[in-house]
mmCIF file of C-alpha atoms in Angstrom:
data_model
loop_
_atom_site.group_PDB
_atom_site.id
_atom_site.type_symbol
_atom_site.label_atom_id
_atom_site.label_comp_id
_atom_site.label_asym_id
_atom_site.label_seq_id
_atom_site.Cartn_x
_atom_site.Cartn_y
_atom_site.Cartn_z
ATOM 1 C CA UNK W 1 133.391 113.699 5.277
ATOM 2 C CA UNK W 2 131.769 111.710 8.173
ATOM 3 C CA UNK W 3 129.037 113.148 10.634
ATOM 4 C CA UNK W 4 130.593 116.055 13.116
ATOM 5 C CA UNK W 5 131.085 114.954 16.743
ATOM 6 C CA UNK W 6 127.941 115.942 18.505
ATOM 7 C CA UNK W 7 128.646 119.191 20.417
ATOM 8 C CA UNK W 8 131.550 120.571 17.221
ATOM 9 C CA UNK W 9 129.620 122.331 15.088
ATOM 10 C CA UNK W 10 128.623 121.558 11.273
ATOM 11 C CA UNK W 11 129.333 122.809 8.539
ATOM 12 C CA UNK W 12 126.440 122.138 6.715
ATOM 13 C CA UNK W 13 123.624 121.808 8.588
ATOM 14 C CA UNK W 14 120.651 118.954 9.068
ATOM 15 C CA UNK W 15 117.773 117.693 9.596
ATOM 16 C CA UNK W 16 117.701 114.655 12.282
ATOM 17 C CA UNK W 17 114.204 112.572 12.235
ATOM 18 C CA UNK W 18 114.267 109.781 14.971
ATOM 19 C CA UNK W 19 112.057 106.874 14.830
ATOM 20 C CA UNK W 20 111.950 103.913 17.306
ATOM 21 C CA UNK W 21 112.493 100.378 16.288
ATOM 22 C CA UNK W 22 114.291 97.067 17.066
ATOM 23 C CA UNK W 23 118.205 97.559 17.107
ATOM 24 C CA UNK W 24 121.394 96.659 18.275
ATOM 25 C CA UNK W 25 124.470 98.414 18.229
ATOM 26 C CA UNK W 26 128.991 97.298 18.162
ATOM 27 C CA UNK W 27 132.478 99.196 18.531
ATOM 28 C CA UNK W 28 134.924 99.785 15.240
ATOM 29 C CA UNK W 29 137.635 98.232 13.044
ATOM 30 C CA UNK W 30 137.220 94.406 12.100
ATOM 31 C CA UNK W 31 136.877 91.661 13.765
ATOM 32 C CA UNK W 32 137.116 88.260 11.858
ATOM 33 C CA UNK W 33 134.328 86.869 14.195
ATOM 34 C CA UNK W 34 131.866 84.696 12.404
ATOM 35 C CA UNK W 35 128.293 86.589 12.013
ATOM 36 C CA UNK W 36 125.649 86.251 15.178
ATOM 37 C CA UNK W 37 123.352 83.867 13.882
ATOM 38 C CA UNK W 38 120.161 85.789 16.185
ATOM 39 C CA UNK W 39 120.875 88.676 13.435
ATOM 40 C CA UNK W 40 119.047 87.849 10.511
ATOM 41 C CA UNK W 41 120.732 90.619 7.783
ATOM 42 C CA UNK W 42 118.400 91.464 5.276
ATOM 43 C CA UNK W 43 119.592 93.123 1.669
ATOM 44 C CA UNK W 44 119.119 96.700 2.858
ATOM 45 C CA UNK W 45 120.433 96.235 6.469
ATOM 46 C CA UNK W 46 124.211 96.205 8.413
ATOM 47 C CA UNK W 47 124.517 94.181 11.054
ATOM 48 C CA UNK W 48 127.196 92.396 13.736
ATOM 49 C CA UNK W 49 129.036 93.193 16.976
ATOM 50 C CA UNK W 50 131.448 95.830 18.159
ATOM 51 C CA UNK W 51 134.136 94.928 21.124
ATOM 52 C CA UNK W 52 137.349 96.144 22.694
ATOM 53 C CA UNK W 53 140.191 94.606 24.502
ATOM 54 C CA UNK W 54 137.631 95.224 27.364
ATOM 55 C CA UNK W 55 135.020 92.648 25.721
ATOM 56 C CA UNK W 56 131.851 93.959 23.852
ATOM 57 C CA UNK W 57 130.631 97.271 24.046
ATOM 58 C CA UNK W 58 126.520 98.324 24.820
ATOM 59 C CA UNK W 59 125.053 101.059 24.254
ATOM 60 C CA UNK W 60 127.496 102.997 22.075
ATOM 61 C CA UNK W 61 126.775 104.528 18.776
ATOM 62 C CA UNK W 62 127.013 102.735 15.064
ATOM 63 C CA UNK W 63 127.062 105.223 12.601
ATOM 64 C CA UNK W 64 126.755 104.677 8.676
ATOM 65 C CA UNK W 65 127.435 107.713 6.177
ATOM 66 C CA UNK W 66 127.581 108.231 2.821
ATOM 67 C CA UNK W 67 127.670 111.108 0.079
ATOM 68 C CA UNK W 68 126.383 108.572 -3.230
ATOM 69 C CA UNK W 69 123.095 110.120 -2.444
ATOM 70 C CA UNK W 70 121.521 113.347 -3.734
ATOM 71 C CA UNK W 71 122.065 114.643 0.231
ATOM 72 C CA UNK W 72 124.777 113.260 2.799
ATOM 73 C CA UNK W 73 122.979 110.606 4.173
ATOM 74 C CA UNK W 74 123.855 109.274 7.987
ATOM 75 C CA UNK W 75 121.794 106.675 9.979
ATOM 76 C CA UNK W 76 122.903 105.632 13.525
ATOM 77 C CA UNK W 77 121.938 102.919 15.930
ATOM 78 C CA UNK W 78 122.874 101.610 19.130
ATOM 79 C CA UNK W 79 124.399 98.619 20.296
ATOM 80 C CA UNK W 80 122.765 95.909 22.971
ATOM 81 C CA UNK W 81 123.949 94.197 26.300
ATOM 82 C CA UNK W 82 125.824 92.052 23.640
ATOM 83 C CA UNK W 83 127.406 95.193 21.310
ATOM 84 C CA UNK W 84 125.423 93.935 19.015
ATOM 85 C CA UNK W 85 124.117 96.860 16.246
ATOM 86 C CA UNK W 86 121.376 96.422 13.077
ATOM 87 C CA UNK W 87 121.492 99.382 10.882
ATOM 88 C CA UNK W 88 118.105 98.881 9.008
ATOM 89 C CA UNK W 89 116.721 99.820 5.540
ATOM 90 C CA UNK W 90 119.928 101.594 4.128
ATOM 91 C CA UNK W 91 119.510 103.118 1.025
ATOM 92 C CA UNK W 92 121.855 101.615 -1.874
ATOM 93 C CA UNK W 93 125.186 103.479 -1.368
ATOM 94 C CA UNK W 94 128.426 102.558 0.111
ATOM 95 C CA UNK W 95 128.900 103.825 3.517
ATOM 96 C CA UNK W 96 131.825 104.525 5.574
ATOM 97 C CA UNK W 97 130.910 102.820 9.161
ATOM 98 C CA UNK W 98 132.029 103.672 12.303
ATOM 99 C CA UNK W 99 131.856 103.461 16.133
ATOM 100 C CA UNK W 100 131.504 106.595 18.457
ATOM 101 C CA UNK W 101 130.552 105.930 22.331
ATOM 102 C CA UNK W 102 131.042 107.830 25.845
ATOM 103 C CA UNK W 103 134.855 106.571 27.031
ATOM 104 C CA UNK W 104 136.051 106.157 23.875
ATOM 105 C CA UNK W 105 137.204 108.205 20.342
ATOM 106 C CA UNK W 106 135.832 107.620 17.354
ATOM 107 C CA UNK W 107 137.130 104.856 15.186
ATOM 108 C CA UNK W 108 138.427 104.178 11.700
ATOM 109 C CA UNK W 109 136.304 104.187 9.303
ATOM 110 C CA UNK W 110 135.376 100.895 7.812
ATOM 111 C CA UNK W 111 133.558 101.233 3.776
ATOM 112 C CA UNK W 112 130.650 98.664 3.709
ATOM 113 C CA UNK W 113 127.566 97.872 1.625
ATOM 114 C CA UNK W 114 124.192 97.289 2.781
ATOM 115 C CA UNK W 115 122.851 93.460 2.620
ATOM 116 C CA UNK W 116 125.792 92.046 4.902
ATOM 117 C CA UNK W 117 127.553 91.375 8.348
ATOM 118 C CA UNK W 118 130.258 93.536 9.886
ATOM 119 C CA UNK W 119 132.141 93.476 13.115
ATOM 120 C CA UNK W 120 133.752 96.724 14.541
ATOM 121 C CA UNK W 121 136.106 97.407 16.830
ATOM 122 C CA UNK W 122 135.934 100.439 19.288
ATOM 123 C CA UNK W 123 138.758 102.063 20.071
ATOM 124 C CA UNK W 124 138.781 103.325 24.100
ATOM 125 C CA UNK W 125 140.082 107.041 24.575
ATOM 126 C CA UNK W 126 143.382 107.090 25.957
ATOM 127 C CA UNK W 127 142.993 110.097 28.042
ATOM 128 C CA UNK W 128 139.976 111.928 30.553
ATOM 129 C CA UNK W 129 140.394 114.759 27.928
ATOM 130 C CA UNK W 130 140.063 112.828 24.862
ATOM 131 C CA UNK W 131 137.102 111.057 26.307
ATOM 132 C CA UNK W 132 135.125 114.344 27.308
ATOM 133 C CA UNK W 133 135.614 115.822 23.642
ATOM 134 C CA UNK W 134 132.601 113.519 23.108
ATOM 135 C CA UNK W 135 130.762 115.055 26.048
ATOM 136 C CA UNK W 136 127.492 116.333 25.510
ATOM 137 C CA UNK W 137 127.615 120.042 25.793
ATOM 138 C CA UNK W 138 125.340 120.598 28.355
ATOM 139 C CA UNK W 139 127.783 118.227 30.652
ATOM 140 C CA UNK W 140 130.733 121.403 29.373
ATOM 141 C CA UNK W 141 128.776 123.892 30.223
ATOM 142 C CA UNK W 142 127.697 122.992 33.553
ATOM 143 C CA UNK W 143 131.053 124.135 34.403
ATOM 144 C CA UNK W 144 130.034 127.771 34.155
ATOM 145 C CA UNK W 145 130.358 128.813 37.466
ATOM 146 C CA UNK W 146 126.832 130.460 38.690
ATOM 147 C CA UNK W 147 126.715 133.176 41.375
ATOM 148 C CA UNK W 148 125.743 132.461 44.703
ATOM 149 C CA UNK W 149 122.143 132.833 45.897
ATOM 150 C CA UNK W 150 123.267 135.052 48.818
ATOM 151 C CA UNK W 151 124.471 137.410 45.822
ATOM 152 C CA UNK W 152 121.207 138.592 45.038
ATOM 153 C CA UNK W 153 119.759 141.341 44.026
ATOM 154 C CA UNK W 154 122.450 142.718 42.677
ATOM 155 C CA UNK W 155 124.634 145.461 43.697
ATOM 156 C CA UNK W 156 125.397 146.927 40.467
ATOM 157 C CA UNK W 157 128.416 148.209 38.401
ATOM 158 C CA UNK W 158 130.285 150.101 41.576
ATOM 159 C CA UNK W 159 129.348 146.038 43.693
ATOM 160 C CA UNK W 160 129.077 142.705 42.841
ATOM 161 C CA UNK W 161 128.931 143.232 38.924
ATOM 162 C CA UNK W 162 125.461 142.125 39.060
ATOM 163 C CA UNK W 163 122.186 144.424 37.666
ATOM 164 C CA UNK W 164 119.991 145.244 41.171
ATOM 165 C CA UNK W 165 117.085 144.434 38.422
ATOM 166 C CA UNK W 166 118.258 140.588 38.998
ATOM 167 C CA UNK W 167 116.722 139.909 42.035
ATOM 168 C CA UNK W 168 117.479 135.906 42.581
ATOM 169 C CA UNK W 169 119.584 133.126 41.091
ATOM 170 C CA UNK W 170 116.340 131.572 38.966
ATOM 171 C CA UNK W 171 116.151 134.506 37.127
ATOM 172 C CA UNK W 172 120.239 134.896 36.494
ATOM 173 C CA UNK W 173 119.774 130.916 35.260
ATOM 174 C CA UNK W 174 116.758 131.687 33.358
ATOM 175 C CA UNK W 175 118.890 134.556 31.243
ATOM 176 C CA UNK W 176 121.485 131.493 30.905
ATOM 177 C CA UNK W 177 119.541 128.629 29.820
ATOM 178 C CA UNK W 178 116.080 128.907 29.743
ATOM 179 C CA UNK W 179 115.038 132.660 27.903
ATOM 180 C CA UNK W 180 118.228 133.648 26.681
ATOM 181 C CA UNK W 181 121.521 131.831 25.446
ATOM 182 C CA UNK W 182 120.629 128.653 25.436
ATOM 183 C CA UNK W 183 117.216 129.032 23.371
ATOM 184 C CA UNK W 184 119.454 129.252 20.401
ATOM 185 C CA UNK W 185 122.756 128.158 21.286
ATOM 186 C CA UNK W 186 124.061 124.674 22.455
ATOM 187 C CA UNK W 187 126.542 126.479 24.602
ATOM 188 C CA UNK W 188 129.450 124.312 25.845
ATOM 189 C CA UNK W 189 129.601 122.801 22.100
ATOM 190 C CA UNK W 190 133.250 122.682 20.727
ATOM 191 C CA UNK W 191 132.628 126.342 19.031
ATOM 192 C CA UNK W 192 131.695 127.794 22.088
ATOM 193 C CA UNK W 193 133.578 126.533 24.794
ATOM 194 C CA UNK W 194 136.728 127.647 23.395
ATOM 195 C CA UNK W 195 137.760 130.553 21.318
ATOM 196 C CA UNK W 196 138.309 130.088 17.634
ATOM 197 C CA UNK W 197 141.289 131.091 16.033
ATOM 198 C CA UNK W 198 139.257 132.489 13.106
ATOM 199 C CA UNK W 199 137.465 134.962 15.491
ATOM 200 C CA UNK W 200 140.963 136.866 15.935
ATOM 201 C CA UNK W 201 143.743 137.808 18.177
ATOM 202 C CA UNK W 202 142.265 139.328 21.618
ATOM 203 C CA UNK W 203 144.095 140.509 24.384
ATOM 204 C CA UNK W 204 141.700 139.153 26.802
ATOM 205 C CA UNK W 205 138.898 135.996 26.776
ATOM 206 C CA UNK W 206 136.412 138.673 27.700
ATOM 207 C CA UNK W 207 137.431 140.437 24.801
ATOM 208 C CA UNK W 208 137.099 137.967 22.483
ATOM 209 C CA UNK W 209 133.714 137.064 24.233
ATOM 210 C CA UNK W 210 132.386 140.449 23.365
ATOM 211 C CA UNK W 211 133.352 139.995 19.701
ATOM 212 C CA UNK W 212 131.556 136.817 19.620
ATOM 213 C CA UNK W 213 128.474 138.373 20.683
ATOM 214 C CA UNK W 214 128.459 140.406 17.762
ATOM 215 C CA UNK W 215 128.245 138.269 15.318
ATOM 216 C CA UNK W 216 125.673 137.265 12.737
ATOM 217 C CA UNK W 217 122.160 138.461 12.214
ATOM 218 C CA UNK W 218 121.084 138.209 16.143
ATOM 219 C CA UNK W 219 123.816 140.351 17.569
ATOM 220 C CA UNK W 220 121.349 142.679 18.919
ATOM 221 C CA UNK W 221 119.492 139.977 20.809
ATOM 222 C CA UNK W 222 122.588 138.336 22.008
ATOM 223 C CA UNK W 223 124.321 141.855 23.334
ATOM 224 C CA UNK W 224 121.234 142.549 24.863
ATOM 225 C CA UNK W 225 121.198 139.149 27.094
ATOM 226 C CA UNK W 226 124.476 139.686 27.965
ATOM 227 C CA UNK W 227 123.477 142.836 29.649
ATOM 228 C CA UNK W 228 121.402 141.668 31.101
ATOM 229 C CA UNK W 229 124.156 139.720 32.846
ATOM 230 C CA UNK W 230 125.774 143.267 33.703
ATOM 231 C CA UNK W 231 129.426 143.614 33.660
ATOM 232 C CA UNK W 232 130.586 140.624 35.351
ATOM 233 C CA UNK W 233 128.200 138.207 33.415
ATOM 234 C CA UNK W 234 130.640 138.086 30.000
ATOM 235 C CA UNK W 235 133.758 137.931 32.243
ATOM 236 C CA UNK W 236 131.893 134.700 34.371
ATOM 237 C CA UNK W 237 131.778 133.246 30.220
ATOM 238 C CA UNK W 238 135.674 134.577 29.913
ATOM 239 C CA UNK W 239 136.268 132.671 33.113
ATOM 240 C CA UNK W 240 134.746 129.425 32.265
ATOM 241 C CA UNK W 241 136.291 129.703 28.555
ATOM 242 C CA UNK W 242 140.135 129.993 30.542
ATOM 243 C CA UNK W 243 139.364 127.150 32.653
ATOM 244 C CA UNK W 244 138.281 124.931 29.931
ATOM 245 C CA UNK W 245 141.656 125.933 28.079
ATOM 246 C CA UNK W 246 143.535 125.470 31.314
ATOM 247 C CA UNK W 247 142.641 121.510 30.666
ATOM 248 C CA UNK W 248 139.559 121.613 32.704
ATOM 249 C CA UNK W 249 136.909 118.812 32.440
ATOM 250 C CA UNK W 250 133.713 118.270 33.277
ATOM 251 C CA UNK W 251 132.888 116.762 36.717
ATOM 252 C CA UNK W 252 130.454 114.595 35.737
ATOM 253 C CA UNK W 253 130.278 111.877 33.407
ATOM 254 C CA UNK W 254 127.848 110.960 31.087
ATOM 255 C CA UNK W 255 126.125 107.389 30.921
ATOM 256 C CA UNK W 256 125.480 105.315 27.494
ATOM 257 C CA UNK W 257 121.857 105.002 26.557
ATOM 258 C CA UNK W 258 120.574 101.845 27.904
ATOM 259 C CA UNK W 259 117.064 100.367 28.304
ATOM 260 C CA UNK W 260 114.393 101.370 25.236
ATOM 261 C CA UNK W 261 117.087 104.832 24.916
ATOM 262 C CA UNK W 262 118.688 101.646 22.671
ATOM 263 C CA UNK W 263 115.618 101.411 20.620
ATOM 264 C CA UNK W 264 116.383 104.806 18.813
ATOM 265 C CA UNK W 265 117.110 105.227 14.853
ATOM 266 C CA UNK W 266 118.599 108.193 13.777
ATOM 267 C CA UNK W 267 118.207 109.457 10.432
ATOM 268 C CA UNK W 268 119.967 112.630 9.411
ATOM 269 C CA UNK W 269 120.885 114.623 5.591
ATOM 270 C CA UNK W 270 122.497 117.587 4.980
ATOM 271 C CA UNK W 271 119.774 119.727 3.121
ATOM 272 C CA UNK W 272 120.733 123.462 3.175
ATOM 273 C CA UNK W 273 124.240 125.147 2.919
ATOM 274 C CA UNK W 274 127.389 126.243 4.976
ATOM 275 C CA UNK W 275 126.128 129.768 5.698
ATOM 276 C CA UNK W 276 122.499 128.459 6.485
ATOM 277 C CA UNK W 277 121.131 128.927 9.903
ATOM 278 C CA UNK W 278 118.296 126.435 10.000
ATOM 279 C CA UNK W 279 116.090 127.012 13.100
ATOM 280 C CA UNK W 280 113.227 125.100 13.068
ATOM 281 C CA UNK W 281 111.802 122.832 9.877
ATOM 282 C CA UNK W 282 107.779 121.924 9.183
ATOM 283 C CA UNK W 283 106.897 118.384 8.306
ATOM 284 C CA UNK W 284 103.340 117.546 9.845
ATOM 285 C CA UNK W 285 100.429 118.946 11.866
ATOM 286 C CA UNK W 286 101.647 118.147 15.852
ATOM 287 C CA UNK W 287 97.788 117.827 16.509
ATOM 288 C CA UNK W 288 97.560 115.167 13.756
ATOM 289 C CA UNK W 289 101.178 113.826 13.161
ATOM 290 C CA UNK W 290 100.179 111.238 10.412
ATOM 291 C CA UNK W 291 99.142 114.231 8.296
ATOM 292 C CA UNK W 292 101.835 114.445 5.528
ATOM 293 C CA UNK W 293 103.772 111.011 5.962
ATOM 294 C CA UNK W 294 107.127 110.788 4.212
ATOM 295 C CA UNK W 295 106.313 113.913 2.625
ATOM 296 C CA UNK W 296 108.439 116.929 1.996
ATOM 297 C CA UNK W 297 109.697 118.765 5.371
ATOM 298 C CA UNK W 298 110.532 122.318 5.114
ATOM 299 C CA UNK W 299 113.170 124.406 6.810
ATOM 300 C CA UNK W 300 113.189 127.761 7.747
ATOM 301 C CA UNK W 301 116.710 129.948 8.108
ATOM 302 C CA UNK W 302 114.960 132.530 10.079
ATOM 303 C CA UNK W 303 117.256 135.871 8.570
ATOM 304 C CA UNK W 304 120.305 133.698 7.539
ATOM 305 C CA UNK W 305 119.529 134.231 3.827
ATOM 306 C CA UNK W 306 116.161 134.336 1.164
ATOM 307 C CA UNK W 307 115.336 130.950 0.785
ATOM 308 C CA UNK W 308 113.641 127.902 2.517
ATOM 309 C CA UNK W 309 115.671 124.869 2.019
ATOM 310 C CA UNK W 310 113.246 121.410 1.369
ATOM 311 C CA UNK W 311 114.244 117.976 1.154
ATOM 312 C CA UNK W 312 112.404 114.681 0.230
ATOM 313 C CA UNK W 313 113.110 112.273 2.750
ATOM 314 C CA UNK W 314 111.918 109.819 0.756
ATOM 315 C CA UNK W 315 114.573 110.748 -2.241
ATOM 316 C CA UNK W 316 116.671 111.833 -0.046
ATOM 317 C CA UNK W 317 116.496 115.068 -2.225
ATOM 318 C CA UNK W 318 117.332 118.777 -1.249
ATOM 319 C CA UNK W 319 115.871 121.615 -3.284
ATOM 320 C CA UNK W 320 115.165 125.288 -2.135
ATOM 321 C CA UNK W 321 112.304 127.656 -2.063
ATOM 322 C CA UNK W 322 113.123 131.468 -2.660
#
């Protein structure tokens, strides 16, 4: 099972610790290109390049996984002006290794072991759509359409579908993004920006909107902000859902990291289960963050379920608190 496209949904859920360091980054499937000598591959690392038909690819994403550990494990670089990638100080496993980057899909996997060289070729998405499905999913849900400054206050049910208690644009965007969905939510994500089969059959998007909202152990909170809204805020989120399953796209396109945004290591593991809903985890003192170095980081699932998942980055070990 390799790492969820940013902005799908997982089913189990992790914890992603970032750390800056020295790397480089390729594209996916092999190349029989003999290894960059300026990458010096030590016993625990993955190195080489990743290219197209286009030449080699910067700043795209190299991603190792594996599930030989006591947690899924997943550590992802990024590649240089040269697509070139170093995956540093893998545990011993064997990894399935891929490329993922903005204008293109993800590629086959390719198994690998750490202490060796391995060129990847990226495969470039064939379509606008295809490409965006990799779209962060703020650029998705830009697309919601916002009401008009002029269309404040409100007029209320019997006018403009807007409360008269909403008084300017900041504070409809604020209920949108800043103090209300988005707080929790990474609206525009894969799970959001369309409608699930598994939610049911609906006779309308706003309908199945308002079924969504009651869902799970915040319900209440999320009904609430929606009201907030009044009427015509969940049929502006039915709107934007329609367009998006019209084949809409977002306007804007993202760029790759570049410059010391490069420099990034991403460590994740999957440490607490399907049904979890890990908000926030605990691993050091923010005024002091060398206080509790490689120790254990805890998780809590705020009123998901009775326990408080903890893992051993250093083990790479998951156990649970109840």
């Amino acid at each position: 099972m390799r790492t969820t496209m940013l902005g799908s949904g997982r089913a189990a859920l992790a914890l992603a610790l970032a750390v800056l360091t020295l790397a480089t980054a390729g594209r996916s499937g092999t190349d029989a290109q003999p290894p960059d000598p300026a990458l010096r591959v030590g016993a625990r690392d993955l190195a080489g390049t990743v290219s197209s038909a286009g030449g080699p690819e910067a700043g795209v994403w190299v991603i190792a996984e594996t599930t030989d550990l006591p947690t899924k494990f997943t550590r992802i670089v990024v590649t240089d002006d040269r697509g070139r990638y170093m995956i540093p100080d893998l545990p011993t496993a064997s990894y399935r290794v891929w490329v993922r980057g903005y204008g293109l899909i993800d590629s086959p996997d390719v198994p690998a072991t750490p202490g060796r060289s391995l060129d990847l070729r990226a495969v470039p998405a064939p379509s606008p759509a295809s490409a965006a499905e990799y779209y962060p999913a703020l650029y998705w849900y830009s697309m919601l359409r916002v009401p008009e400054p002029s269309e404040f206050p409100g007029t209320g049910p019997e006018g403009n579908g807007i409360p008269p208690a909403m008084k300017s644009q900041a504070q409809w965007l604020d209920v949108v993004k800043t103090n209300g969905c988005y707080t929790c939510h990474q609206l525009g994500n894969k799970a959001t920006r369309t409608i699930p089969p598994e939610l049911g059959d609906f006779e309308s998007s706003a309908d199945a909107w308002r079924r969504r909202l009651q869902s799970g152990q915040a319900m209440i909170q999320m009904t609430t902000n929606i009201g907030r809204l009044g009427p015509r805020g969940l049929q502006q989120f039915a709107e934007w859902t329609d367009r998006i399953g019209a084949g809409a796209l977002p306007a804007a396109l993202p760029a790759r990291p570049r410059g010391v945004e490069r420099n990034l290591v991403l460590t994740l593991w999957d440490w607490a289960g399907p049904k979890d809903y890990l908000h926030d985890e605990v691993s050091t003192d923010k005024r002091n963050p060398r206080i509790n170095a490689n120790g254990l980081i805890y998780g809590t699932t705020e009123e998901s379920t009775d326990l408080f998942p903890v893992l051993d980055p250093v083990n790479h070990k998951a156990t649970q608190v109840k």
